[in-house]
């Protein structure tokens, strides 16, 4: 017998062998594309810190949705830039608010598109925090009612799923309750269950104009140092009725995705966030890395860690890459 007996290279010989034994794959069905919706008509504004990502006015959404669907990306998540902001984030649950109009437009122009909404107040408050303030901090219980109203208004406008990202305690139960009372018991909740207080959200806050005007989000988003706390957060959301658990950001938290995958049997989502996208774009623009290959390898790592669903600004690019 020739040493070594077992030779892994035998199965790496050519692409047919390699693809036969490939353990992890990504399909466009796993991807969710985030959309930023802004007031006005005929608007398509590129976000400077996120090349290739645009803020779109409502009239542009039909075209955008069709482009996604042609690529096999049938899931979008909506973020809104309202006309005006106030202390209590009224725009988040306005009947004719920006996201509510966007949902109706999408359901009208691309009825097959599955529309998820981000449920949070930071884009709608003039102070940029994710809830109602009391003594310069976010008041948990006062915020729950507004979040619930926001989720309900999204369901009433036709949303297929709601995704609370505010990190208030008890919000999943509150939202489940109001949806059920109003006969939306079939609308799932994708909870941003494990959301860290992360510097990787920087470019998003440019895109959504949602940076806090004072302080930071450390009193409600999680400390990046904590793993056991992530398990407690996820357990609470499961008990409160979440249908999908999300980890955010993704790449710096692959260990957390993997732990959740092992310990919970709900579908797991991971948000490859704005800063993670921007870093790849910037390095590629400098010619330092191969953008497509780094994108594909990065998204694959998130799947390999255990995420079923990936929210990513690369969704369309990845779907195009998978076609090649
Ligand atoms: C709203 C929200 C944020 C993101 C998703 N939902 C920003 C934040 O928490 O500050 C970040 C997404 C990204 O960075 O791509 N609370």
PDB file of C-alpha atoms in Angstrom, residues 106-289:
ATOM      1  CA  UNK A 106     -45.146  45.976  -4.688  1.00  0.00           C
ATOM      2  CA  UNK A 107     -48.279  43.902  -4.148  1.00  0.00           C
ATOM      3  CA  UNK A 108     -49.849  45.694  -7.082  1.00  0.00           C
ATOM      4  CA  UNK A 109     -46.941  45.490  -9.543  1.00  0.00           C
ATOM      5  CA  UNK A 110     -45.290  42.235  -8.442  1.00  0.00           C
ATOM      6  CA  UNK A 111     -47.862  40.239  -6.473  1.00  0.00           C
ATOM      7  CA  UNK A 112     -45.629  37.166  -6.325  1.00  0.00           C
ATOM      8  CA  UNK A 113     -42.854  39.020  -4.512  1.00  0.00           C
ATOM      9  CA  UNK A 114     -42.747  38.128  -0.816  1.00  0.00           C
ATOM     10  CA  UNK A 115     -42.555  41.391   1.091  1.00  0.00           C
ATOM     11  CA  UNK A 116     -41.078  41.494   4.582  1.00  0.00           C
ATOM     12  CA  UNK A 117     -40.924  44.726   6.555  1.00  0.00           C
ATOM     13  CA  UNK A 118     -38.385  45.893   9.081  1.00  0.00           C
ATOM     14  CA  UNK A 119     -40.295  46.934  12.210  1.00  0.00           C
ATOM     15  CA  UNK A 120     -38.371  49.617  14.093  1.00  0.00           C
ATOM     16  CA  UNK A 121     -38.691  53.294  14.946  1.00  0.00           C
ATOM     17  CA  UNK A 122     -35.153  54.593  14.330  1.00  0.00           C
ATOM     18  CA  UNK A 123     -35.889  55.754  10.779  1.00  0.00           C
ATOM     19  CA  UNK A 124     -38.978  57.632  12.020  1.00  0.00           C
ATOM     20  CA  UNK A 125     -37.826  59.311  15.240  1.00  0.00           C
ATOM     21  CA  UNK A 126     -36.178  62.751  15.118  1.00  0.00           C
ATOM     22  CA  UNK A 127     -33.639  61.558  17.718  1.00  0.00           C
ATOM     23  CA  UNK A 128     -32.782  58.400  15.741  1.00  0.00           C
ATOM     24  CA  UNK A 129     -33.263  55.948  18.607  1.00  0.00           C
ATOM     25  CA  UNK A 130     -35.270  52.761  18.125  1.00  0.00           C
ATOM     26  CA  UNK A 131     -38.099  53.698  20.504  1.00  0.00           C
ATOM     27  CA  UNK A 132     -39.816  56.274  22.693  1.00  0.00           C
ATOM     28  CA  UNK A 133     -37.452  58.224  24.958  1.00  0.00           C
ATOM     29  CA  UNK A 134     -37.776  58.693  28.684  1.00  0.00           C
ATOM     30  CA  UNK A 135     -34.948  60.456  30.534  1.00  0.00           C
ATOM     31  CA  UNK A 136     -32.589  60.093  27.554  1.00  0.00           C
ATOM     32  CA  UNK A 137     -33.066  56.336  27.307  1.00  0.00           C
ATOM     33  CA  UNK A 138     -35.497  54.218  25.312  1.00  0.00           C
ATOM     34  CA  UNK A 139     -38.558  53.275  27.378  1.00  0.00           C
ATOM     35  CA  UNK A 140     -39.141  49.602  26.704  1.00  0.00           C
ATOM     36  CA  UNK A 141     -42.826  49.215  27.496  1.00  0.00           C
ATOM     37  CA  UNK A 142     -43.955  52.515  25.974  1.00  0.00           C
ATOM     38  CA  UNK A 143     -42.207  51.459  22.757  1.00  0.00           C
ATOM     39  CA  UNK A 144     -43.923  48.050  22.548  1.00  0.00           C
ATOM     40  CA  UNK A 145     -47.320  49.530  21.746  1.00  0.00           C
ATOM     41  CA  UNK A 146     -45.909  51.653  18.895  1.00  0.00           C
ATOM     42  CA  UNK A 147     -44.000  48.708  17.453  1.00  0.00           C
ATOM     43  CA  UNK A 148     -47.132  46.581  17.570  1.00  0.00           C
ATOM     44  CA  UNK A 149     -49.118  49.295  15.779  1.00  0.00           C
ATOM     45  CA  UNK A 150     -46.349  49.495  13.182  1.00  0.00           C
ATOM     46  CA  UNK A 151     -46.372  45.750  12.547  1.00  0.00           C
ATOM     47  CA  UNK A 152     -50.175  45.797  12.288  1.00  0.00           C
ATOM     48  CA  UNK A 153     -50.115  48.674   9.792  1.00  0.00           C
ATOM     49  CA  UNK A 154     -47.654  46.712   7.645  1.00  0.00           C
ATOM     50  CA  UNK A 155     -49.892  43.643   7.718  1.00  0.00           C
ATOM     51  CA  UNK A 156     -52.907  45.785   6.844  1.00  0.00           C
ATOM     52  CA  UNK A 157     -51.022  47.231   3.872  1.00  0.00           C
ATOM     53  CA  UNK A 158     -50.360  43.680   2.651  1.00  0.00           C
ATOM     54  CA  UNK A 159     -46.954  42.669   4.038  1.00  0.00           C
ATOM     55  CA  UNK A 160     -46.219  38.933   3.985  1.00  0.00           C
ATOM     56  CA  UNK A 161     -43.927  38.899   7.036  1.00  0.00           C
ATOM     57  CA  UNK A 162     -42.757  41.349   9.716  1.00  0.00           C
ATOM     58  CA  UNK A 163     -39.240  41.564  11.123  1.00  0.00           C
ATOM     59  CA  UNK A 164     -38.823  43.507  14.377  1.00  0.00           C
ATOM     60  CA  UNK A 165     -35.268  44.894  14.698  1.00  0.00           C
ATOM     61  CA  UNK A 166     -35.678  47.255  17.665  1.00  0.00           C
ATOM     62  CA  UNK A 167     -34.412  44.920  20.435  1.00  0.00           C
ATOM     63  CA  UNK A 168     -37.089  45.852  22.988  1.00  0.00           C
ATOM     64  CA  UNK A 169     -37.851  43.077  25.473  1.00  0.00           C
ATOM     65  CA  UNK A 170     -41.208  41.429  24.860  1.00  0.00           C
ATOM     66  CA  UNK A 171     -41.816  42.826  21.388  1.00  0.00           C
ATOM     67  CA  UNK A 172     -42.328  39.480  19.662  1.00  0.00           C
ATOM     68  CA  UNK A 173     -45.191  38.564  22.029  1.00  0.00           C
ATOM     69  CA  UNK A 174     -46.693  42.052  21.678  1.00  0.00           C
ATOM     70  CA  UNK A 175     -46.587  41.890  17.872  1.00  0.00           C
ATOM     71  CA  UNK A 176     -47.865  38.285  17.763  1.00  0.00           C
ATOM     72  CA  UNK A 177     -50.744  39.386  20.010  1.00  0.00           C
ATOM     73  CA  UNK A 178     -51.890  42.336  17.924  1.00  0.00           C
ATOM     74  CA  UNK A 179     -51.542  40.416  14.646  1.00  0.00           C
ATOM     75  CA  UNK A 180     -53.619  37.525  16.008  1.00  0.00           C
ATOM     76  CA  UNK A 181     -56.310  39.818  17.426  1.00  0.00           C
ATOM     77  CA  UNK A 182     -56.684  41.327  13.982  1.00  0.00           C
ATOM     78  CA  UNK A 183     -56.867  38.036  12.103  1.00  0.00           C
ATOM     79  CA  UNK A 184     -53.300  38.076  10.853  1.00  0.00           C
ATOM     80  CA  UNK A 185     -52.441  34.821  12.580  1.00  0.00           C
ATOM     81  CA  UNK A 186     -50.834  33.585   9.344  1.00  0.00           C
ATOM     82  CA  UNK A 187     -48.296  36.401   9.104  1.00  0.00           C
ATOM     83  CA  UNK A 188     -44.928  35.073  10.339  1.00  0.00           C
ATOM     84  CA  UNK A 189     -42.494  36.999  12.515  1.00  0.00           C
ATOM     85  CA  UNK A 190     -38.815  36.932  11.588  1.00  0.00           C
ATOM     86  CA  UNK A 191     -37.251  38.215  14.763  1.00  0.00           C
ATOM     87  CA  UNK A 192     -33.922  40.007  14.815  1.00  0.00           C
ATOM     88  CA  UNK A 193     -33.477  37.869  17.929  1.00  0.00           C
ATOM     89  CA  UNK A 194     -29.734  38.287  18.315  1.00  0.00           C
ATOM     90  CA  UNK A 195     -28.770  41.776  17.218  1.00  0.00           C
ATOM     91  CA  UNK A 196     -25.455  43.103  18.389  1.00  0.00           C
ATOM     92  CA  UNK A 197     -24.557  46.739  18.954  1.00  0.00           C
ATOM     93  CA  UNK A 198     -22.272  46.887  15.946  1.00  0.00           C
ATOM     94  CA  UNK A 199     -20.117  49.410  14.117  1.00  0.00           C
ATOM     95  CA  UNK A 200     -20.873  47.421  10.949  1.00  0.00           C
ATOM     96  CA  UNK A 201     -24.243  49.241  10.676  1.00  0.00           C
ATOM     97  CA  UNK A 202     -22.548  52.550   9.793  1.00  0.00           C
ATOM     98  CA  UNK A 203     -23.343  52.701   6.059  1.00  0.00           C
ATOM     99  CA  UNK A 204     -26.965  51.643   6.684  1.00  0.00           C
ATOM    100  CA  UNK A 205     -27.465  54.658   8.904  1.00  0.00           C
ATOM    101  CA  UNK A 206     -26.334  56.863   5.999  1.00  0.00           C
ATOM    102  CA  UNK A 207     -28.733  55.046   3.698  1.00  0.00           C
ATOM    103  CA  UNK A 208     -31.696  55.186   6.071  1.00  0.00           C
ATOM    104  CA  UNK A 209     -30.763  58.454   7.790  1.00  0.00           C
ATOM    105  CA  UNK A 210     -31.170  56.735  11.151  1.00  0.00           C
ATOM    106  CA  UNK A 211     -28.032  57.465  13.184  1.00  0.00           C
ATOM    107  CA  UNK A 212     -28.881  58.349  16.803  1.00  0.00           C
ATOM    108  CA  UNK A 213     -28.525  62.092  17.406  1.00  0.00           C
ATOM    109  CA  UNK A 214     -26.968  61.440  20.835  1.00  0.00           C
ATOM    110  CA  UNK A 215     -25.524  58.429  22.604  1.00  0.00           C
ATOM    111  CA  UNK A 216     -25.575  54.944  21.117  1.00  0.00           C
ATOM    112  CA  UNK A 217     -27.710  51.810  21.111  1.00  0.00           C
ATOM    113  CA  UNK A 218     -25.858  49.932  23.844  1.00  0.00           C
ATOM    114  CA  UNK A 219     -28.783  49.996  26.266  1.00  0.00           C
ATOM    115  CA  UNK A 220     -30.882  47.888  23.909  1.00  0.00           C
ATOM    116  CA  UNK A 221     -28.656  46.127  21.344  1.00  0.00           C
ATOM    117  CA  UNK A 222     -26.393  43.305  22.524  1.00  0.00           C
ATOM    118  CA  UNK A 223     -22.810  43.458  23.702  1.00  0.00           C
ATOM    119  CA  UNK A 224     -20.615  41.841  21.000  1.00  0.00           C
ATOM    120  CA  UNK A 225     -18.802  39.926  23.735  1.00  0.00           C
ATOM    121  CA  UNK A 226     -21.781  37.737  24.668  1.00  0.00           C
ATOM    122  CA  UNK A 227     -22.678  34.246  23.515  1.00  0.00           C
ATOM    123  CA  UNK A 228     -24.764  32.841  26.387  1.00  0.00           C
ATOM    124  CA  UNK A 229     -26.901  35.972  26.303  1.00  0.00           C
ATOM    125  CA  UNK A 230     -27.546  35.289  22.604  1.00  0.00           C
ATOM    126  CA  UNK A 231     -29.002  31.912  23.563  1.00  0.00           C
ATOM    127  CA  UNK A 232     -31.252  33.565  26.153  1.00  0.00           C
ATOM    128  CA  UNK A 233     -32.434  36.173  23.623  1.00  0.00           C
ATOM    129  CA  UNK A 234     -33.232  33.442  21.110  1.00  0.00           C
ATOM    130  CA  UNK A 235     -35.041  31.324  23.732  1.00  0.00           C
ATOM    131  CA  UNK A 236     -37.232  34.278  24.717  1.00  0.00           C
ATOM    132  CA  UNK A 237     -38.193  34.957  21.104  1.00  0.00           C
ATOM    133  CA  UNK A 238     -39.017  31.300  20.486  1.00  0.00           C
ATOM    134  CA  UNK A 239     -41.243  31.311  23.582  1.00  0.00           C
ATOM    135  CA  UNK A 240     -42.919  34.534  22.462  1.00  0.00           C
ATOM    136  CA  UNK A 241     -43.807  33.036  19.075  1.00  0.00           C
ATOM    137  CA  UNK A 242     -41.038  33.923  16.603  1.00  0.00           C
ATOM    138  CA  UNK A 243     -41.088  31.900  13.375  1.00  0.00           C
ATOM    139  CA  UNK A 244     -37.548  32.663  12.208  1.00  0.00           C
ATOM    140  CA  UNK A 245     -34.553  33.689  14.337  1.00  0.00           C
ATOM    141  CA  UNK A 246     -32.080  36.171  12.932  1.00  0.00           C
ATOM    142  CA  UNK A 247     -28.464  36.852  13.868  1.00  0.00           C
ATOM    143  CA  UNK A 248     -26.991  40.213  12.925  1.00  0.00           C
ATOM    144  CA  UNK A 249     -24.315  41.041  11.764  1.00  0.00           C
ATOM    145  CA  UNK A 250     -23.255  37.796  10.087  1.00  0.00           C
ATOM    146  CA  UNK A 251     -19.560  37.324   9.377  1.00  0.00           C
ATOM    147  CA  UNK A 252     -18.171  38.558  12.692  1.00  0.00           C
ATOM    148  CA  UNK A 253     -20.786  36.351  14.416  1.00  0.00           C
ATOM    149  CA  UNK A 254     -20.522  33.035  12.534  1.00  0.00           C
ATOM    150  CA  UNK A 255     -19.977  31.270  15.865  1.00  0.00           C
ATOM    151  CA  UNK A 256     -23.315  32.606  17.091  1.00  0.00           C
ATOM    152  CA  UNK A 257     -25.101  31.441  13.923  1.00  0.00           C
ATOM    153  CA  UNK A 258     -23.574  28.015  14.420  1.00  0.00           C
ATOM    154  CA  UNK A 259     -24.631  27.850  18.091  1.00  0.00           C
ATOM    155  CA  UNK A 260     -28.200  28.851  17.237  1.00  0.00           C
ATOM    156  CA  UNK A 261     -28.282  26.258  14.454  1.00  0.00           C
ATOM    157  CA  UNK A 262     -27.254  23.560  16.933  1.00  0.00           C
ATOM    158  CA  UNK A 263     -29.594  24.573  19.733  1.00  0.00           C
ATOM    159  CA  UNK A 264     -32.798  25.638  17.977  1.00  0.00           C
ATOM    160  CA  UNK A 265     -34.869  24.000  15.299  1.00  0.00           C
ATOM    161  CA  UNK A 266     -36.456  27.131  13.841  1.00  0.00           C
ATOM    162  CA  UNK A 267     -35.119  28.457  10.540  1.00  0.00           C
ATOM    163  CA  UNK A 268     -32.124  30.727  11.079  1.00  0.00           C
ATOM    164  CA  UNK A 269     -31.545  33.946   9.155  1.00  0.00           C
ATOM    165  CA  UNK A 270     -28.380  36.019   9.122  1.00  0.00           C
ATOM    166  CA  UNK A 271     -28.050  39.648   8.049  1.00  0.00           C
ATOM    167  CA  UNK A 272     -24.893  40.353   6.078  1.00  0.00           C
ATOM    168  CA  UNK A 273     -25.028  44.031   6.996  1.00  0.00           C
ATOM    169  CA  UNK A 274     -24.105  47.287   5.305  1.00  0.00           C
ATOM    170  CA  UNK A 275     -20.561  47.559   6.699  1.00  0.00           C
ATOM    171  CA  UNK A 276     -19.784  43.991   5.694  1.00  0.00           C
ATOM    172  CA  UNK A 277     -20.957  44.796   2.168  1.00  0.00           C
ATOM    173  CA  UNK A 278     -19.124  48.133   2.047  1.00  0.00           C
ATOM    174  CA  UNK A 279     -15.785  46.587   3.038  1.00  0.00           C
ATOM    175  CA  UNK A 280     -15.886  44.110   0.162  1.00  0.00           C
ATOM    176  CA  UNK A 281     -16.952  46.852  -2.271  1.00  0.00           C
ATOM    177  CA  UNK A 282     -14.179  49.181  -1.132  1.00  0.00           C
ATOM    178  CA  UNK A 283     -11.410  46.590  -1.305  1.00  0.00           C
ATOM    179  CA  UNK A 284     -12.631  45.470  -4.730  1.00  0.00           C
ATOM    180  CA  UNK A 285     -12.766  49.063  -6.002  1.00  0.00           C
ATOM    181  CA  UNK A 286      -9.109  49.343  -5.040  1.00  0.00           C
ATOM    182  CA  UNK A 287      -8.308  46.224  -6.998  1.00  0.00           C
ATOM    183  CA  UNK A 288      -7.195  44.433  -3.824  1.00  0.00           C
ATOM    184  CA  UNK A 289      -9.608  41.509  -3.979  1.00  0.00           C
TER     185      UNK A 289
END
